[in-house]
Short mmCIF file of C-alpha atoms in Angstrom, two decimals:
data_model
loop_
_atom_site.label_atom_id
_atom_site.label_comp_id
_atom_site.label_asym_id
_atom_site.label_seq_id
_atom_site.Cartn_x
_atom_site.Cartn_y
_atom_site.Cartn_z
CA MET A 106 -23.72 6.50 -28.22
CA VAL A 107 -24.23 3.60 -30.52
CA ALA A 108 -26.66 3.80 -33.84
CA LEU A 109 -29.85 1.41 -34.01
CA SER A 110 -28.00 0.51 -37.27
CA ARG A 111 -25.52 -1.72 -35.67
CA LEU A 112 -28.87 -3.57 -33.55
CA ALA A 113 -29.41 -7.40 -34.64
CA LEU A 114 -32.04 -9.47 -32.72
CA ASN A 115 -30.43 -13.38 -31.40
CA VAL A 116 -34.43 -14.85 -32.12
CA ALA A 117 -33.22 -16.73 -29.01
CA THR A 118 -34.45 -13.46 -27.02
CA VAL A 119 -38.05 -13.93 -27.95
CA ARG A 120 -37.68 -17.82 -28.79
CA GLU A 121 -40.80 -19.08 -26.88
CA GLN A 122 -43.02 -16.60 -28.02
CA TRP A 123 -42.02 -16.11 -32.45
CA ASP A 124 -41.17 -18.61 -34.65
CA LEU A 125 -38.23 -17.72 -36.85
CA ALA A 126 -40.81 -16.56 -39.63
CA ARG A 127 -42.12 -13.80 -37.06
CA CYS A 128 -39.10 -12.84 -35.90
CA ILE A 129 -38.13 -11.57 -39.38
CA GLU A 130 -41.45 -9.99 -39.35
CA GLY A 131 -41.06 -8.31 -36.37
CA CYS A 132 -37.67 -7.00 -36.82
CA ALA A 133 -38.66 -5.67 -40.53
CA ARG A 134 -41.30 -4.03 -38.30
CA HIS A 135 -39.40 -2.32 -35.67
CA GLY A 136 -36.51 -1.52 -37.46
CA ILE A 137 -33.90 -3.86 -36.24
CA PRO A 138 -31.99 -4.53 -39.24
CA GLY A 139 -30.08 -7.21 -38.07
CA ILE A 140 -31.04 -11.21 -37.41
CA ALA A 141 -29.35 -13.92 -35.75
CA PRO A 142 -31.27 -17.03 -36.47
CA TRP A 143 -31.23 -20.53 -34.45
CA ARG A 144 -30.84 -24.08 -36.21
CA GLU A 145 -33.53 -25.08 -34.78
CA GLY A 146 -35.80 -22.46 -36.44
CA LEU A 147 -34.53 -23.06 -39.89
CA ALA A 148 -35.24 -26.91 -39.77
CA GLU A 149 -38.77 -25.82 -38.71
CA TYR A 150 -39.25 -23.34 -41.35
CA GLY A 151 -37.06 -25.00 -43.59
CA LEU A 152 -34.02 -23.28 -45.44
CA ALA A 153 -34.75 -22.21 -48.65
CA ARG A 154 -37.72 -20.58 -47.45
CA ALA A 155 -35.82 -19.28 -44.28
CA ALA A 156 -33.26 -17.83 -46.66
CA ARG A 157 -35.83 -15.74 -49.09
CA HIS A 158 -37.39 -14.89 -46.67
CA LEU A 159 -34.51 -13.39 -44.58
CA ARG A 160 -33.52 -11.61 -48.14
CA ASP A 161 -36.62 -10.25 -48.80
CA ALA A 162 -37.04 -8.61 -45.43
CA GLY A 163 -33.35 -7.27 -46.16
CA LEU A 164 -31.87 -8.31 -42.75
CA ARG A 165 -28.23 -8.74 -42.00
CA VAL A 166 -27.65 -12.21 -40.79
CA THR A 167 -25.14 -11.62 -38.40
CA SER A 168 -25.07 -15.31 -37.31
CA LEU A 169 -26.35 -18.28 -37.05
CA CYS A 170 -26.68 -20.18 -34.07
CA ARG A 171 -25.00 -22.32 -33.68
CA ALA A 172 -22.82 -25.94 -33.73
CA GLY A 173 -19.62 -27.49 -32.70
CA MET A 174 -20.60 -29.46 -29.08
CA PHE A 175 -17.46 -31.71 -30.49
CA THR A 176 -17.45 -33.29 -27.25
CA SER A 177 -20.61 -34.38 -27.55
CA GLY A 178 -19.56 -37.26 -30.20
CA PRO A 179 -18.02 -37.75 -33.34
CA ALA A 180 -21.29 -36.79 -34.87
CA ALA A 181 -20.41 -33.34 -33.70
CA ILE A 182 -18.39 -32.92 -37.05
CA GLU A 183 -20.25 -33.96 -40.19
CA GLU A 184 -23.59 -31.74 -37.87
CA THR A 185 -21.15 -29.36 -37.89
CA LYS A 186 -20.50 -29.12 -41.85
CA ARG A 187 -24.45 -28.89 -42.26
CA ALA A 188 -24.21 -26.35 -39.97
CA ILE A 189 -21.56 -24.46 -42.28
CA ASP A 190 -24.10 -24.84 -45.62
CA GLU A 191 -27.08 -23.69 -43.60
CA ALA A 192 -24.72 -20.72 -42.51
CA HIS A 193 -23.72 -19.98 -46.39
CA THR A 194 -27.60 -20.70 -47.76
CA ILE A 195 -28.77 -18.21 -45.61
CA GLY A 196 -25.27 -15.19 -46.32
CA ALA A 197 -25.02 -15.41 -42.29
CA GLU A 198 -21.67 -13.37 -42.02
CA PHE A 199 -19.92 -16.08 -39.52
CA LEU A 200 -21.39 -19.71 -37.50
CA VAL A 201 -20.91 -19.76 -34.11
CA ILE A 202 -19.22 -22.54 -32.53
CA LEU A 203 -19.54 -23.97 -28.99
CA ALA A 204 -17.23 -26.41 -27.93
CA GLY A 205 -19.59 -28.52 -26.00
CA GLY A 206 -18.81 -29.67 -22.17
CA LEU A 207 -17.23 -32.59 -20.81
CA PRO A 208 -18.18 -35.99 -22.60
CA THR A 209 -20.52 -38.01 -20.31
CA GLY A 210 -18.99 -39.84 -17.41
CA SER A 211 -15.47 -37.55 -17.98
CA LYS A 212 -13.84 -35.69 -15.26
CA ASP A 213 -11.12 -34.88 -18.09
CA LEU A 214 -11.43 -31.23 -18.75
CA ALA A 215 -7.81 -31.48 -20.60
CA ALA A 216 -8.81 -33.97 -22.95
CA ALA A 217 -12.59 -32.32 -23.37
CA ARG A 218 -10.77 -29.57 -24.64
CA GLU A 219 -8.24 -31.49 -27.26
CA ILE A 220 -11.55 -32.89 -29.14
CA ALA A 221 -12.69 -29.48 -29.22
CA ALA A 222 -9.65 -28.64 -30.76
CA GLN A 223 -9.37 -30.85 -33.23
CA GLY A 224 -13.16 -31.65 -34.23
CA LEU A 225 -12.52 -27.56 -34.89
CA ALA A 226 -9.55 -28.42 -37.26
CA ALA A 227 -11.63 -30.87 -39.08
CA VAL A 228 -14.16 -28.19 -39.86
CA VAL A 229 -12.26 -25.74 -41.26
CA PRO A 230 -11.93 -26.66 -44.63
CA HIS A 231 -15.44 -26.95 -45.25
CA ALA A 232 -15.86 -23.82 -44.00
CA ARG A 233 -13.42 -21.93 -46.08
CA ALA A 234 -14.59 -24.09 -49.07
CA ALA A 235 -17.99 -22.42 -48.01
CA GLY A 236 -16.82 -18.83 -47.28
CA VAL A 237 -18.25 -19.36 -43.93
CA LYS A 238 -16.58 -18.01 -40.25
CA LEU A 239 -15.92 -19.47 -37.61
CA ALA A 240 -16.31 -17.54 -34.32
CA ILE A 241 -15.84 -19.54 -31.22
CA GLU A 242 -17.62 -18.31 -28.33
CA PRO A 243 -16.36 -18.80 -24.89
CA LEU A 244 -19.31 -19.14 -22.34
CA HIS A 245 -18.97 -18.09 -18.84
CA PRO A 246 -17.40 -20.66 -16.68
CA MET A 247 -20.33 -21.87 -15.16
CA THR A 248 -21.61 -23.72 -17.93
CA CYS A 249 -17.73 -25.20 -18.41
CA ALA A 250 -19.29 -29.17 -17.71
CA ASP A 251 -22.03 -29.24 -19.20
CA ARG A 252 -21.80 -26.92 -22.55
CA CYS A 253 -18.28 -25.59 -22.75
CA VAL A 254 -15.50 -25.92 -21.78
CA ILE A 255 -14.21 -22.75 -23.70
CA SER A 256 -14.48 -20.39 -20.84
CA THR A 257 -12.46 -17.46 -21.72
CA VAL A 258 -11.53 -15.15 -24.24
CA ALA A 259 -8.13 -16.24 -24.13
CA GLN A 260 -8.53 -19.70 -24.12
CA ALA A 261 -10.95 -19.46 -27.73
CA LEU A 262 -8.33 -17.23 -28.87
CA ASP A 263 -5.29 -18.93 -28.52
CA LEU A 264 -7.35 -21.76 -30.36
CA ALA A 265 -8.60 -19.78 -32.90
CA GLY A 266 -4.82 -18.28 -33.51
CA THR A 267 -3.85 -21.55 -33.86
CA LEU A 268 -6.37 -22.66 -36.96
CA GLY A 269 -6.17 -19.41 -38.95
CA ASP A 270 -7.68 -17.32 -41.28
CA GLY A 271 -11.13 -17.26 -41.28
CA VAL A 272 -10.97 -18.36 -37.38
CA GLY A 273 -12.29 -16.33 -34.91
CA VAL A 274 -14.21 -15.09 -31.66
CA ALA A 275 -18.20 -14.52 -30.66
CA LEU A 276 -17.34 -12.35 -27.52
CA ASP A 277 -20.53 -12.02 -25.00
CA VAL A 278 -20.94 -9.72 -22.25
CA TYR A 279 -22.72 -11.73 -20.10
CA HIS A 280 -19.64 -14.81 -20.20
CA PHE A 281 -16.05 -12.82 -19.68
CA TRP A 282 -17.09 -9.40 -17.92
CA TRP A 283 -15.80 -10.36 -14.61
CA ASP A 284 -12.56 -11.89 -16.36
CA PRO A 285 -9.54 -9.83 -14.48
CA ALA A 286 -7.77 -10.55 -18.42
CA MET A 287 -10.81 -8.66 -20.05
CA GLU A 288 -9.07 -5.89 -20.99
CA ALA A 289 -5.70 -7.56 -22.07
CA SER A 290 -7.55 -10.69 -24.07
CA ILE A 291 -9.92 -8.20 -26.19
CA ALA A 292 -6.99 -6.09 -27.36
CA ALA A 293 -5.06 -9.25 -28.14
CA ALA A 294 -8.36 -10.50 -30.11
CA ARG A 295 -8.13 -7.72 -33.21
CA GLY A 296 -8.88 -8.44 -36.35
CA ARG A 297 -10.24 -11.89 -34.95
CA ILE A 298 -13.32 -10.45 -32.98
CA PHE A 299 -16.37 -11.65 -35.55
CA GLY A 300 -19.59 -11.06 -33.15
CA PHE A 301 -20.14 -8.96 -30.21
CA HIS A 302 -23.77 -10.02 -28.16
CA VAL A 303 -25.12 -7.89 -25.11
CA CYS A 304 -27.16 -8.40 -22.15
CA ASP A 305 -26.88 -7.87 -18.81
CA TRP A 306 -26.21 -9.76 -15.31
CA LEU A 307 -28.47 -10.16 -12.50
CA VAL A 308 -28.61 -9.64 -9.23
CA PRO A 309 -29.62 -12.20 -8.01
CA THR A 310 -29.25 -14.86 -11.27
CA ARG A 311 -31.56 -17.76 -10.40
CA ASP A 312 -30.47 -19.72 -13.40
CA LEU A 313 -26.93 -20.35 -14.54
CA VAL A 314 -28.68 -20.39 -18.52
CA PHE A 315 -31.97 -18.74 -18.33
CA ASP A 316 -31.59 -15.83 -16.25
CA ARG A 317 -30.46 -13.51 -18.21
CA GLY A 318 -30.93 -9.55 -17.76
CA MET A 319 -31.98 -6.76 -20.30
CA MET A 320 -29.21 -4.36 -21.34
CA GLY A 321 -29.49 -1.98 -18.59
CA ASP A 322 -30.86 -4.21 -15.67
CA GLY A 323 -28.09 -5.59 -14.20
CA ILE A 324 -24.84 -4.47 -13.12
CA ILE A 325 -22.54 -5.02 -16.53
CA ASP A 326 -21.03 -2.34 -17.76
CA ILE A 327 -21.90 -2.46 -21.38
CA PRO A 328 -20.48 0.98 -22.46
CA ARG A 329 -16.68 0.26 -21.00
CA ILE A 330 -16.78 -2.60 -23.07
CA ARG A 331 -18.05 -1.63 -26.21
CA ALA A 332 -15.50 0.74 -26.28
CA LEU A 333 -12.55 -1.91 -25.63
CA ILE A 334 -14.12 -3.73 -28.97
CA GLU A 335 -14.21 -0.69 -30.64
CA ARG A 336 -10.93 0.42 -29.74
CA ALA A 337 -9.80 -3.66 -30.64
CA GLY A 338 -10.99 -2.54 -34.14
CA TYR A 339 -14.45 -3.77 -33.92
CA ASP A 340 -17.24 -1.89 -36.18
CA GLY A 341 -19.67 -4.40 -36.63
CA MET A 342 -23.57 -5.09 -35.71
CA ILE A 343 -24.51 -6.00 -31.92
CA ASP A 344 -26.52 -8.84 -31.74
CA VAL A 345 -28.89 -8.99 -28.37
CA GLU A 346 -28.89 -12.24 -27.38
CA ILE A 347 -31.73 -12.60 -23.93
CA PHE A 348 -32.12 -16.17 -22.21
CA SER A 349 -35.01 -15.35 -19.85
CA ALA A 350 -37.29 -17.91 -18.26
CA ARG A 351 -38.62 -15.64 -16.18
CA ASP A 352 -39.14 -12.20 -17.66
CA TRP A 353 -38.66 -11.35 -21.47
CA TRP A 354 -39.20 -14.71 -22.68
CA VAL A 355 -42.86 -14.24 -20.71
CA ARG A 356 -43.39 -10.62 -22.15
CA ASP A 357 -45.22 -9.51 -25.64
CA PRO A 358 -42.91 -9.83 -27.96
CA ASP A 359 -43.56 -6.56 -29.40
CA GLU A 360 -43.19 -5.45 -25.78
CA VAL A 361 -39.56 -6.83 -25.71
CA LEU A 362 -38.35 -5.17 -29.23
CA THR A 363 -39.49 -1.68 -28.42
CA ILE A 364 -37.77 -1.69 -25.02
CA ILE A 365 -34.83 -3.69 -26.78
CA LYS A 366 -34.29 -0.76 -29.23
CA GLN A 367 -34.42 1.81 -26.47
CA ARG A 368 -31.74 -0.15 -24.28
CA PHE A 369 -29.35 -0.42 -26.97
CA VAL A 370 -29.42 3.57 -26.83
CA SER A 371 -29.26 4.33 -23.90
CA ALA A 372 -27.45 0.99 -22.17
CA VAL A 373 -25.23 -0.18 -24.57
CA MET B 139 -5.17 -41.67 -1.35
CA VAL B 140 -5.27 -39.12 1.54
CA ALA B 141 -4.78 -40.17 4.95
CA LEU B 142 -8.25 -38.83 7.08
CA SER B 143 -6.05 -37.47 9.46
CA ARG B 144 -5.58 -34.37 6.85
CA LEU B 145 -9.46 -34.11 7.36
CA ALA B 146 -11.24 -31.20 8.54
CA LEU B 147 -14.71 -30.94 8.56
CA ASN B 148 -16.27 -26.68 7.63
CA VAL B 149 -19.33 -25.97 9.67
CA ALA B 150 -21.03 -24.59 6.88
CA THR B 151 -21.24 -28.88 5.61
CA VAL B 152 -24.13 -28.99 7.76
CA ARG B 153 -24.82 -25.95 9.40
CA GLU B 154 -28.72 -26.15 8.91
CA GLN B 155 -28.56 -28.63 11.52
CA TRP B 156 -25.69 -28.23 13.70
CA ASP B 157 -24.81 -25.52 15.95
CA LEU B 158 -20.87 -24.77 16.80
CA ALA B 159 -21.21 -27.30 19.86
CA ARG B 160 -22.65 -30.06 18.30
CA CYS B 161 -20.54 -29.72 15.15
CA ILE B 162 -17.22 -30.06 17.61
CA GLU B 163 -19.07 -32.53 19.14
CA GLY B 164 -19.94 -34.65 16.22
CA CYS B 165 -16.33 -34.37 14.80
CA ALA B 166 -14.80 -35.78 18.12
CA ARG B 167 -17.36 -38.73 17.38
CA HIS B 168 -16.89 -39.52 14.05
CA GLY B 169 -12.98 -38.69 14.60
CA ILE B 170 -12.27 -35.90 12.35
CA PRO B 171 -9.40 -34.61 13.30
CA GLY B 172 -10.10 -30.96 11.62
CA ILE B 173 -13.07 -27.93 12.29
CA ALA B 174 -12.92 -24.77 10.90
CA PRO B 175 -16.05 -22.57 12.48
CA TRP B 176 -17.79 -19.71 10.67
CA ARG B 177 -17.69 -16.55 12.67
CA GLU B 178 -21.63 -16.76 13.59
CA GLY B 179 -21.33 -19.62 15.00
CA LEU B 180 -18.60 -18.52 17.66
CA ALA B 181 -20.82 -15.50 18.13
CA GLU B 182 -23.92 -17.59 18.95
CA TYR B 183 -21.67 -20.13 21.39
CA GLY B 184 -19.86 -17.40 22.79
CA LEU B 185 -16.24 -17.47 21.61
CA ALA B 186 -14.47 -18.44 25.00
CA ARG B 187 -16.63 -20.97 25.10
CA ALA B 188 -15.81 -22.19 21.59
CA ALA B 189 -12.34 -22.07 21.92
CA ARG B 190 -12.36 -24.02 25.43
CA HIS B 191 -14.72 -26.54 23.77
CA LEU B 192 -12.61 -26.56 20.81
CA ARG B 193 -9.64 -27.08 22.66
CA ASP B 194 -10.82 -29.76 25.03
CA ALA B 195 -11.88 -32.10 21.89
CA GLY B 196 -8.36 -31.43 20.93
CA LEU B 197 -9.34 -30.47 17.45
CA ARG B 198 -7.46 -28.92 14.73
CA VAL B 199 -8.77 -25.74 13.97
CA THR B 200 -7.57 -24.95 10.46
CA SER B 201 -9.56 -21.55 9.62
CA LEU B 202 -12.19 -19.19 10.76
CA CYS B 203 -14.88 -18.38 8.19
CA ARG B 204 -14.63 -15.40 7.26
CA ALA B 205 -14.03 -11.68 7.06
CA GLY B 206 -12.96 -9.03 4.72
CA MET B 207 -15.99 -8.47 2.18
CA PHE B 208 -14.09 -5.32 2.04
CA THR B 209 -16.75 -3.64 -0.84
CA SER B 210 -19.44 -3.60 1.92
CA GLY B 211 -18.24 -0.34 3.11
CA PRO B 212 -15.50 1.05 5.10
CA ALA B 213 -16.95 -0.92 8.97
CA ALA B 214 -15.62 -4.40 7.26
CA ILE B 215 -12.49 -3.10 8.28
CA GLU B 216 -12.60 -2.78 11.87
CA GLU B 217 -14.98 -6.08 11.36
CA THR B 218 -12.25 -7.82 9.95
CA LYS B 219 -9.31 -7.04 12.39
CA ARG B 220 -12.14 -8.62 14.90
CA ALA B 221 -12.35 -11.44 12.88
CA ILE B 222 -8.62 -11.77 13.19
CA ASP B 223 -9.10 -11.75 16.34
CA GLU B 224 -11.42 -13.90 17.03
CA ALA B 225 -9.15 -16.57 15.00
CA HIS B 226 -6.57 -15.74 17.23
CA THR B 227 -8.57 -16.13 20.10
CA ILE B 228 -10.14 -19.95 18.55
CA GLY B 229 -6.56 -20.32 17.62
CA ALA B 230 -6.96 -20.92 14.17
CA GLU B 231 -4.56 -21.61 11.15
CA PHE B 232 -5.83 -18.96 8.96
CA LEU B 233 -8.57 -16.43 8.70
CA VAL B 234 -10.34 -16.61 5.65
CA ILE B 235 -10.80 -13.58 3.06
CA LEU B 236 -13.34 -12.95 0.56
CA ALA B 237 -13.66 -9.27 -1.05
CA GLY B 238 -16.99 -8.30 -1.25
CA GLY B 239 -19.19 -7.95 -4.35
CA LEU B 240 -19.91 -4.98 -6.57
CA PRO B 241 -20.70 -1.89 -4.21
CA THR B 242 -24.56 -1.64 -3.87
CA GLY B 243 -25.26 0.23 -7.63
CA SER B 244 -21.92 0.00 -8.94
CA LYS B 245 -21.01 -1.43 -12.10
CA ASP B 246 -17.28 -0.54 -11.50
CA LEU B 247 -15.10 -4.23 -11.32
CA ALA B 248 -11.80 -2.05 -11.10
CA ALA B 249 -12.83 0.21 -8.39
CA ALA B 250 -14.19 -2.58 -6.16
CA ARG B 251 -11.17 -4.79 -6.75
CA GLU B 252 -8.98 -1.74 -5.73
CA ILE B 253 -11.53 -1.46 -2.81
CA ALA B 254 -10.82 -5.11 -1.69
CA ALA B 255 -6.82 -4.65 -2.09
CA GLN B 256 -6.79 -1.51 0.26
CA GLY B 257 -8.94 -2.96 2.77
CA LEU B 258 -6.59 -6.13 3.11
CA ALA B 259 -4.00 -4.06 3.14
CA ALA B 260 -5.21 -1.92 6.09
CA VAL B 261 -6.05 -5.05 8.44
CA VAL B 262 -2.71 -6.97 7.43
CA PRO B 263 -0.17 -5.10 10.27
CA HIS B 264 -3.41 -6.00 12.48
CA ALA B 265 -3.29 -9.72 11.52
CA ARG B 266 0.81 -9.88 11.48
CA ALA B 267 0.83 -8.27 15.33
CA ALA B 268 -2.05 -11.15 16.09
CA GLY B 269 -0.05 -13.78 14.44
CA VAL B 270 -3.08 -14.54 12.40
CA LYS B 271 -2.30 -15.67 8.58
CA LEU B 272 -5.03 -14.03 6.10
CA ALA B 273 -6.12 -16.78 3.66
CA ILE B 274 -7.23 -14.91 0.49
CA GLU B 275 -10.20 -17.12 -1.52
CA PRO B 276 -10.90 -16.59 -5.28
CA LEU B 277 -14.33 -17.35 -5.40
CA HIS B 278 -16.14 -18.55 -8.88
CA PRO B 279 -16.82 -16.11 -11.35
CA MET B 280 -20.33 -16.54 -11.45
CA THR B 281 -20.45 -14.90 -7.73
CA CYS B 282 -18.61 -11.83 -8.52
CA ALA B 283 -21.53 -9.29 -8.56
CA ASP B 284 -22.76 -10.33 -5.33
CA ARG B 285 -20.09 -11.91 -3.11
CA CYS B 286 -16.25 -11.30 -4.58
CA VAL B 287 -14.92 -9.53 -7.31
CA ILE B 288 -11.80 -11.75 -7.03
CA SER B 289 -12.52 -14.85 -9.16
CA THR B 290 -9.22 -16.14 -10.50
CA VAL B 291 -6.63 -18.53 -8.47
CA ALA B 292 -4.24 -15.67 -10.42
CA GLN B 293 -5.78 -12.72 -9.40
CA ALA B 294 -6.10 -13.38 -5.75
CA LEU B 295 -2.45 -14.39 -6.06
CA ASP B 296 -0.98 -11.23 -7.56
CA LEU B 297 -2.59 -9.03 -4.54
CA ALA B 298 -1.50 -11.59 -1.71
CA GLY B 299 2.07 -11.09 -3.67
CA THR B 300 1.60 -7.65 -3.28
CA LEU B 301 1.38 -7.79 0.91
CA GLY B 302 4.12 -9.44 1.69
CA ASP B 303 4.45 -12.87 4.74
CA GLY B 304 1.41 -13.70 6.21
CA VAL B 305 -0.88 -13.06 3.30
CA GLY B 306 -1.57 -16.27 1.48
CA VAL B 307 -4.48 -17.99 -0.69
CA ALA B 308 -7.24 -20.48 0.18
CA LEU B 309 -7.90 -22.90 -2.55
CA ASP B 310 -11.38 -24.25 -3.11
CA VAL B 311 -11.31 -26.41 -6.07
CA TYR B 312 -15.15 -25.61 -7.27
CA HIS B 313 -14.50 -22.11 -7.39
CA PHE B 314 -11.40 -22.92 -10.43
CA TRP B 315 -11.15 -26.43 -11.62
CA TRP B 316 -12.87 -25.25 -15.07
CA ASP B 317 -9.46 -22.80 -15.30
CA PRO B 318 -7.69 -22.70 -18.26
CA ALA B 319 -5.08 -21.34 -16.05
CA MET B 320 -5.13 -23.77 -13.51
CA GLU B 321 -2.21 -25.57 -13.56
CA ALA B 322 0.62 -22.73 -14.09
CA SER B 323 -1.70 -20.77 -11.21
CA ILE B 324 -1.11 -23.70 -8.64
CA ALA B 325 2.22 -24.15 -9.53
CA ALA B 326 3.29 -20.56 -8.83
CA ALA B 327 0.91 -20.70 -5.16
CA ARG B 328 3.70 -22.45 -3.91
CA GLY B 329 4.67 -20.65 -0.50
CA ARG B 330 0.91 -18.95 -0.28
CA ILE B 331 -1.43 -21.84 -0.57
CA PHE B 332 -2.58 -21.75 3.60
CA GLY B 333 -5.53 -24.15 2.05
CA PHE B 334 -7.17 -26.45 0.32
CA HIS B 335 -11.12 -27.18 0.63
CA VAL B 336 -12.93 -30.07 -1.11
CA CYS B 337 -16.66 -30.51 -2.34
CA ASP B 338 -17.85 -31.51 -6.24
CA TRP B 339 -19.31 -29.60 -9.10
CA LEU B 340 -22.97 -31.01 -9.81
CA VAL B 341 -24.40 -31.34 -13.30
CA PRO B 342 -26.56 -29.56 -13.50
CA THR B 343 -26.11 -27.41 -10.88
CA ARG B 344 -29.38 -25.97 -9.83
CA ASP B 345 -28.05 -22.77 -7.81
CA LEU B 346 -25.64 -20.43 -8.03
CA VAL B 347 -24.01 -20.77 -4.10
CA PHE B 348 -26.42 -23.63 -1.93
CA ASP B 349 -26.04 -26.24 -4.75
CA ARG B 350 -22.52 -27.69 -4.31
CA GLY B 351 -21.99 -31.51 -4.53
CA MET B 352 -20.23 -34.19 -2.18
CA MET B 353 -16.72 -35.00 -3.25
CA GLY B 354 -17.02 -38.32 -6.11
CA ASP B 355 -20.78 -36.97 -7.39
CA GLY B 356 -19.65 -34.49 -9.85
CA ILE B 357 -17.12 -33.73 -12.26
CA ILE B 358 -14.43 -32.69 -10.90
CA ASP B 359 -10.87 -34.55 -10.94
CA ILE B 360 -10.18 -34.01 -7.24
CA PRO B 361 -7.48 -36.34 -6.78
CA ARG B 362 -5.31 -33.84 -9.82
CA ILE B 363 -6.41 -30.96 -8.17
CA ARG B 364 -4.92 -32.46 -5.16
CA ALA B 365 -1.98 -33.86 -6.84
CA LEU B 366 -1.08 -30.83 -8.61
CA ILE B 367 -1.62 -28.24 -4.96
CA GLU B 368 0.86 -31.31 -3.35
CA ARG B 369 3.25 -30.77 -6.09
CA ALA B 370 3.28 -26.56 -5.05
CA GLY B 371 4.26 -28.19 -1.90
CA TYR B 372 1.28 -28.19 0.20
CA ASP B 373 0.57 -31.08 2.71
CA GLY B 374 -1.86 -30.10 5.21
CA MET B 375 -5.26 -29.69 5.91
CA ILE B 376 -8.30 -30.60 3.39
CA ASP B 377 -11.53 -28.94 4.11
CA VAL B 378 -15.10 -30.30 3.27
CA GLU B 379 -16.99 -27.46 2.55
CA ILE B 380 -20.42 -28.50 1.02
CA PHE B 381 -23.37 -25.99 0.41
CA SER B 382 -26.34 -27.80 -0.34
CA ALA B 383 -29.91 -26.83 0.37
CA ARG B 384 -31.70 -29.81 -2.01
CA ASP B 385 -29.38 -32.53 -0.01
CA TRP B 386 -26.58 -32.52 2.37
CA TRP B 387 -28.36 -29.66 4.25
CA VAL B 388 -31.87 -31.69 4.65
CA ARG B 389 -30.02 -35.17 5.83
CA ASP B 390 -29.33 -36.67 9.29
CA PRO B 391 -25.67 -34.72 9.73
CA ASP B 392 -24.02 -38.06 11.41
CA GLU B 393 -24.35 -39.43 8.26
CA VAL B 394 -23.64 -36.72 6.62
CA LEU B 395 -19.90 -37.46 8.69
CA THR B 396 -20.00 -40.62 7.77
CA ILE B 397 -19.90 -40.64 4.21
CA ILE B 398 -17.39 -37.63 3.94
CA LYS B 399 -15.21 -40.25 5.79
CA GLN B 400 -16.03 -42.91 2.80
CA ARG B 401 -15.30 -39.94 0.57
CA PHE B 402 -12.51 -38.02 1.66
CA VAL B 403 -10.60 -41.81 0.78
CA SER B 404 -12.80 -42.46 -2.06
CA ALA B 405 -12.54 -39.06 -4.18
CA VAL B 406 -10.10 -37.12 -2.81
#
């Protein structure tokens, strides 16, 4: 059984109901010790005010979501540097990095992957100077074309390995539970696992992005994956991140947080 | 440029408009030399009549779709043996084998994969006796939970390799175009590639199964994949298999076949 002291709310889980201020107050009210804000929420709230509120609420900021998207064009590098500064300001333990999908009009996946690798390499010195860790998040292959050309844990690790200290991976069960190489990849990630995200895979799944399930409602063997990740040396926070247009985004968010706490104990 | 003499119609591409008899006539009328029937169509038409019609039309039967689904229960083994007999009767070059998804109520992916491996091993002697080849088709990871626990080309090859002669793989670009290990896996498949399927990945994709695109309408670099497959020694038929609830299934099938022939030359 996992302790509630490891629970963090990724604010995307209630993004349709609550702004960042309400998420911070909700976590405090429900005794959820960690939070992962998104940049949009910071911008809306104001960075300095958000940072103060997070600090005053005593929340641990597991990560800032998200930057990278290097394949969208060269401006992504400066944008990611700004995100690094924001992550520093709010005291986030790391910044989540997505590669981005195929550039518009391109079918050249190898080239897109190279752009992502070079973009990441270009921001690493800025991240080191700011003391912000970067976590590459591989996304499920079904989002390869339009969101993230880094599709497997092994691939994310290979890239992280070329970039040295301060670059690792964020592992979300949703993206790799199917991977025949999962066990080996997680074992190989020792020392580079910066974050661990949970949710569940619903059967049927009705949307490629916005139909995730609450832990326990789907078919992912989350405790088994948690054990693999802990065996690889990770004992940090566990973020709950559920994009759910048809269910959790249309519920009372206080109910959502209550159920998250129950399922965190019973199904993670 | 690929020759039209390598074109085969997987009848699922027009399954909402035409029964098997009409598909056979359509192929003959459009000068499409190959066809891949589904078992449902054979059952509806009558196996002997279907076999005669296929033969009389002079069509090359690339494969029969499909059997396996071993994780659905022990009856799948006898069902797959019947499918092998049907494949023999219609002179299909191979039978497409899907593993099946997770058994109902199970989250044990390793066990499901073992069930699939054992089920396949159980039907191999029957297939050899009938002179029917078996082609394992890995499906996109997004269908792992409910359709096929064999998710990568490497995984399908590993399984085929344990079973000896007459067992290989069917490679559909839709399922593995994203795979960072694609090049290596295709190269390793030399001698075991029984079939090659094409269609395209649309952006956005609105359904996990029934929203495939016509070759050229999506982002898969099909000619590059074809080159890899040919470099691995495959020069056989190329099946067009498009599940498309919103587009190709609601068009005039003669128009669909006309466009397939154009795109086969321009985009494959």
